[in-house]
């Protein structure tokens, strides 16, 4: 369905982002993937019902799969992809996961643990020895790096090796790093998970998720289970959202490059700001977390005072967003009350700095 079998496979990420997932080059054909709005297909084809497949999904999955070096599946949201990936752990299995994983991931793990369906061990994912110590008897290692919003960075190859020695499946939430910075499947992970809502689609106009499985025997077996999960649990992506995500993904390298350059400048300047206690920035990516002097109230005042930045949750879009994460009740209590997560966009960096600097001084 819409796969271009002639697509070269030795391209750099920028070229893959632009060229993968295009329709075959037939004279007179469109250059973009079709937006196929249908619930059913004429009988006796490859797919007969749209919960099982859609040409727009295939185009998006081809592009993301090429970028991550595996086989992709698009889901209705990042959380639908998280739920599908967690279904790979056996009933009453042991899952090792970051203390500061995305709060939705933490919530679903908490619910599954409370229901007695999983044993969950939360660890500091940047402390390799602590993670390895927690891996005995584990069925699944959940890696998120950098973590949201604490920006801790994991040693992915070392964790993968330790988990595989013990027979555990490794899933890596690659939302923050993006495949431009980190390719977990190349580091040996079995499954990559994305909130496509964020950097991949990049315009804050869709909620969407994805998994990508490794081109290994184990990866293919997991792929079959994830595809089956999507088919029968039904958390399928809308074709319109999928088309928009693919459209947004075409420029991800440009957006991420600019946003990262902006973030690096802001992180550096914020480090010397009198109203900022601490800056967390892993040295790459477009998310910076700061701790504001004056506690939660001062952090709230900063969020209220910005004019170019927007006070809103989410991240990875072209527009810069600021949010005090602890206003979300499910955020771990180890995330500081005065922590503001900055999702840096692609605006002019001096305009971003002036607005933030003024808001910080007012607060
Ligand atoms: C947003 C996010 C998710 C959840 O994705 P949705 O698309 O909001 O369902 C999962 N992981 C990380 C790291 C995220 O930032």
XYZ file of C-alpha atoms and ligand atoms in Angstrom:
378
model
C 0.000 0.000 0.000
C 1.811 3.083 -1.242
C 5.313 1.766 -0.479
C 8.029 3.042 -2.782
C 10.166 -0.068 -3.213
C 12.795 1.885 -5.160
C 13.593 4.167 -2.216
C 17.364 4.310 -1.560
C 18.287 3.101 1.939
C 21.622 4.864 2.550
C 20.315 8.388 3.087
C 21.002 10.823 5.925
C 18.092 11.663 8.277
C 17.383 15.011 6.545
C 16.972 13.257 3.192
C 14.856 10.471 4.700
C 12.565 13.015 6.368
C 11.919 14.685 3.045
C 11.768 11.645 0.773
C 10.530 8.580 2.682
C 6.872 7.560 2.568
C 6.201 9.113 -0.844
C 3.950 7.369 -3.371
C 5.569 5.472 -6.269
C 6.754 7.786 -9.086
C 4.125 7.112 -11.691
C 3.582 9.754 -14.394
C 0.777 12.049 -13.328
C 0.704 10.820 -9.704
C 0.758 13.230 -6.772
C 4.043 13.662 -4.904
C 2.380 13.426 -1.490
C 0.812 10.443 0.237
C -2.943 10.186 -0.315
C -5.363 11.162 2.436
C -7.555 8.073 2.321
C -10.848 8.543 4.158
C -12.561 5.195 4.160
C -13.689 2.653 6.730
C -13.747 -0.291 4.349
C -12.174 -1.528 1.123
C -13.479 -3.474 -1.838
C -13.156 -7.177 -0.968
C -10.219 -9.424 -1.815
C -7.474 -6.798 -1.448
C -4.574 -6.814 1.013
C -6.605 -5.025 3.730
C -10.386 -5.238 3.996
C -11.249 -2.944 6.947
C -9.670 0.356 8.001
C -9.003 -0.656 11.632
C -6.379 -2.975 10.103
C -4.715 -0.548 7.712
C -4.850 2.709 5.779
C -2.537 4.016 3.001
C -1.950 7.262 4.933
C -0.739 5.238 7.944
C 1.563 3.247 5.685
C 3.172 6.417 4.296
C 3.781 7.788 7.809
C 5.014 4.422 9.089
C 7.428 4.058 6.157
C 8.933 7.476 6.898
C 9.233 6.983 10.671
C 10.476 3.413 10.243
C 13.207 4.583 7.844
C 14.240 7.268 10.321
C 14.447 4.959 13.368
C 15.777 1.951 11.448
C 12.828 -0.362 12.142
C 9.149 -1.054 11.489
C 6.671 1.584 12.676
C 3.043 1.478 13.761
C 1.027 4.671 14.220
C -1.361 4.878 17.214
C -4.135 7.255 18.274
C -1.855 8.980 20.823
C 1.471 8.611 22.568
C -0.396 7.061 25.500
C -2.067 4.497 23.195
C 1.460 3.542 22.071
C 2.614 3.397 25.730
C -0.328 1.100 26.588
C 0.433 -1.147 23.610
C 4.136 -1.341 24.503
C 3.374 -2.155 28.159
C 1.106 -4.984 26.982
C 4.343 -6.731 25.923
C 5.079 -7.450 29.612
C 3.445 -10.681 30.837
C 0.627 -10.622 33.404
C 2.255 -10.131 36.855
C 5.554 -9.439 35.106
C 8.242 -7.096 36.413
C 8.750 -3.698 34.756
C 11.695 -1.425 35.596
C 10.947 2.220 34.728
C 12.315 5.724 35.383
C 11.155 7.557 38.524
C 10.761 10.611 36.294
C 9.154 8.985 33.277
C 6.441 11.038 31.538
C 3.617 11.449 34.073
C 1.088 9.564 31.911
C 3.479 6.611 31.714
C 3.882 6.836 35.507
C 0.087 6.874 35.933
C -0.569 3.800 33.799
C 2.280 1.930 35.536
C 0.793 2.933 38.907
C -2.668 1.705 37.888
C -1.316 -1.625 36.595
C 0.707 -2.094 39.795
C -2.304 -1.222 42.004
C -4.413 -3.745 40.109
C -1.779 -6.439 40.706
C -1.166 -6.834 36.986
C 2.496 -5.725 37.026
C 5.269 -5.323 39.570
C 6.814 -1.919 38.903
C 10.283 -0.866 40.084
C 10.987 2.854 39.654
C 14.654 3.869 39.342
C 16.821 6.878 38.536
C 17.392 6.064 34.866
C 20.628 8.098 34.793
C 22.114 5.874 37.540
C 23.185 2.866 35.447
C 24.273 0.782 38.460
C 20.902 1.331 40.180
C 19.001 0.333 37.040
C 21.128 -2.800 36.581
C 20.578 -3.741 40.244
C 16.803 -3.482 39.709
C 16.856 -5.684 36.593
C 17.016 -9.084 38.313
C 13.893 -10.994 37.319
C 12.678 -8.115 35.114
C 10.577 -8.783 32.007
C 10.644 -5.278 30.562
C 12.928 -2.264 30.936
C 11.262 1.058 30.114
C 13.810 3.722 29.190
C 12.996 7.385 28.699
C 15.935 9.654 27.898
C 16.076 12.546 28.445
C 13.272 12.276 31.005
C 10.290 14.617 31.071
C 10.684 17.152 32.748
C 13.862 16.438 34.777
C 16.015 15.887 31.665
C 18.038 13.005 33.124
C 20.011 11.133 30.470
C 20.350 7.337 30.379
C 23.288 5.298 29.064
C 21.079 3.463 26.568
C 23.655 0.947 25.165
C 24.755 -0.105 28.693
C 21.163 -0.505 29.904
C 20.176 -2.480 26.799
C 23.126 -4.868 27.261
C 22.294 -5.444 30.945
C 18.587 -5.962 30.242
C 19.203 -8.384 27.383
C 21.624 -10.429 29.533
C 18.669 -10.966 31.863
C 16.200 -11.654 29.049
C 14.196 -8.428 29.462
C 12.627 -6.583 26.540
C 13.778 -2.953 26.206
C 11.349 -0.199 25.226
C 12.677 3.349 24.803
C 10.475 6.465 24.797
C 12.398 8.558 22.256
C 10.020 11.533 22.254
C 12.444 14.057 23.776
C 15.645 13.070 21.972
C 13.986 12.468 18.551
C 15.590 10.033 16.083
C 17.797 12.918 14.913
C 19.761 12.725 18.172
C 19.226 9.188 19.459
C 18.451 5.958 17.623
C 17.717 3.410 20.365
C 17.221 0.506 17.922
C 20.822 0.982 16.729
C 21.813 0.792 20.415
C 20.051 -2.584 20.650
C 16.633 -1.590 22.068
C 13.722 -3.765 20.927
C 11.007 -1.106 20.686
C 11.014 2.678 20.338
C 7.928 4.603 21.429
C 6.981 8.154 20.388
C 4.494 10.791 21.283
C 4.197 11.967 17.654
C 2.254 14.906 19.123
C 5.568 16.547 20.001
C 8.647 17.058 17.783
C 7.725 14.616 14.996
C 4.556 16.456 13.980
C 5.862 19.721 15.441
C 2.947 22.140 15.062
C 0.761 21.443 18.114
C -2.138 20.477 15.851
C -2.421 16.694 16.343
C -2.333 14.098 19.126
C -0.724 10.923 17.805
C 1.696 8.172 18.842
C 3.860 5.438 17.385
C 5.968 2.386 18.099
C 8.947 1.217 16.046
C 10.342 -2.301 16.392
C 13.870 -3.516 15.685
C 14.716 -5.455 12.476
C 15.614 -8.529 14.561
C 13.852 -11.836 15.204
C 12.672 -10.581 18.583
C 11.686 -7.210 17.089
C 9.538 -8.870 14.432
C 7.781 -11.037 17.024
C 7.054 -7.930 19.124
C 5.845 -6.105 15.994
C 3.224 -8.818 15.400
C 1.997 -8.469 18.980
C 1.831 -4.661 18.789
C -0.042 -4.781 15.468
C -2.478 -7.300 16.964
C -2.929 -5.079 20.032
C -3.727 -2.062 17.848
C -6.181 -4.065 15.750
C -8.192 -5.509 18.626
C -7.927 -2.712 21.219
C -8.724 -0.263 18.459
C -6.685 2.805 19.471
C -6.154 3.662 15.813
C -4.975 6.937 14.346
C -7.230 9.138 12.242
C -6.003 9.423 8.641
C -6.247 13.236 8.781
C -4.052 13.418 11.899
C -1.607 10.973 10.350
C -1.400 13.025 7.152
C -0.763 16.206 9.158
C 1.934 14.457 11.181
C 3.712 13.316 8.027
C 3.416 16.816 6.598
C 4.931 18.224 9.793
C 7.686 15.604 9.914
C 9.049 16.716 6.526
C 10.687 19.716 8.220
C 11.593 18.183 11.581
C 15.356 18.500 11.032
C 15.014 22.230 10.321
C 12.706 22.839 13.273
C 14.782 20.787 15.721
C 18.026 22.365 14.541
C 16.702 25.893 15.071
C 14.908 25.110 18.331
C 18.009 23.385 19.703
C 20.207 26.356 18.792
C 17.718 28.666 20.551
C 17.573 26.361 23.606
C 21.365 26.276 23.933
C 21.565 30.090 23.930
C 18.735 30.428 26.469
C 20.136 27.681 28.754
C 23.475 29.450 28.850
C 21.981 32.878 29.624
C 19.496 31.483 32.178
C 22.465 29.951 34.030
C 23.556 33.499 34.922
C 20.090 34.940 35.626
C 19.553 36.331 39.158
C 15.961 34.946 39.293
C 16.984 31.401 38.360
C 18.242 28.896 40.973
C 19.097 26.061 38.643
C 19.082 25.203 34.929
C 18.700 21.654 33.635
C 19.803 21.205 30.037
C 21.381 17.978 28.781
C 23.381 19.806 26.088
C 21.071 18.790 23.238
C 17.395 19.079 22.367
C 14.913 21.926 22.668
C 13.612 21.468 26.226
C 15.185 23.340 29.145
C 13.947 23.073 32.736
C 14.656 25.889 35.188
C 14.028 26.306 38.916
C 12.871 29.813 39.720
C 13.855 31.743 42.876
C 10.810 32.378 45.101
C 9.133 28.963 44.886
C 5.949 27.818 43.152
C 4.274 31.242 43.383
C 7.132 32.986 41.590
C 7.140 30.254 38.936
C 3.389 30.763 38.437
C 3.944 34.513 38.089
C 6.544 33.917 35.356
C 4.075 31.700 33.463
C 1.430 34.438 33.742
C 3.765 37.275 32.690
C 5.124 35.913 29.403
C 3.753 37.390 26.160
C 5.645 35.763 23.268
C 5.969 32.464 25.142
C 2.651 30.745 25.853
C 1.678 29.284 29.220
C 0.570 25.795 28.118
C 1.399 22.145 28.550
C 3.017 20.001 25.819
C 6.218 20.578 23.893
C 7.980 20.077 20.583
C 6.004 22.593 18.521
C 7.250 25.594 16.549
C 5.956 27.924 19.295
C 7.681 28.317 22.670
C 5.749 27.061 25.692
C 6.318 27.372 29.425
C 4.692 25.326 32.177
C 5.147 24.752 35.900
C 4.968 20.980 35.864
C 3.873 20.492 39.468
C 0.548 22.136 38.627
C -0.222 18.648 37.211
C -1.342 16.519 40.184
C 0.175 13.299 38.805
C 3.688 14.736 38.505
C 6.095 13.003 40.954
C 6.695 14.966 44.175
C 10.441 14.742 43.492
C 9.965 17.242 40.639
C 10.650 20.638 42.297
C 7.591 22.874 42.906
C 9.364 25.817 41.278
C 10.407 23.929 38.128
C 9.341 25.488 34.841
C 9.632 23.354 31.732
C 10.519 25.457 28.708
C 9.759 23.994 25.289
C 11.823 26.231 23.058
C 10.402 26.934 19.616
C 11.780 28.410 16.415
C 11.091 32.126 17.017
C 13.865 34.726 17.075
C 16.057 33.884 20.056
C 16.522 37.521 21.143
C 12.744 38.031 21.252
C 12.402 34.848 23.328
C 15.141 35.983 25.709
C 13.710 39.510 26.174
C 10.246 38.158 26.970
C 11.501 35.523 29.420
C 14.020 37.844 31.062
C 11.295 40.475 31.629
C 8.865 37.872 33.040
C 11.550 36.494 35.383
C 12.477 39.975 36.641
C 8.822 40.904 37.240
C 8.214 37.714 39.227
C 3.539 13.696 25.651
C 4.363 12.506 25.989
C 3.794 11.213 26.011
C 2.316 10.971 25.788
O 1.937 11.241 24.478
P 0.477 11.806 24.029
O 0.657 12.001 22.578
O 0.229 13.056 24.814
O -0.526 10.745 24.376
C 4.645 10.154 26.287
N 5.965 10.336 26.531
C 6.518 11.562 26.538
C 7.967 11.701 26.829
C 5.738 12.685 26.265
O 6.315 13.897 26.287
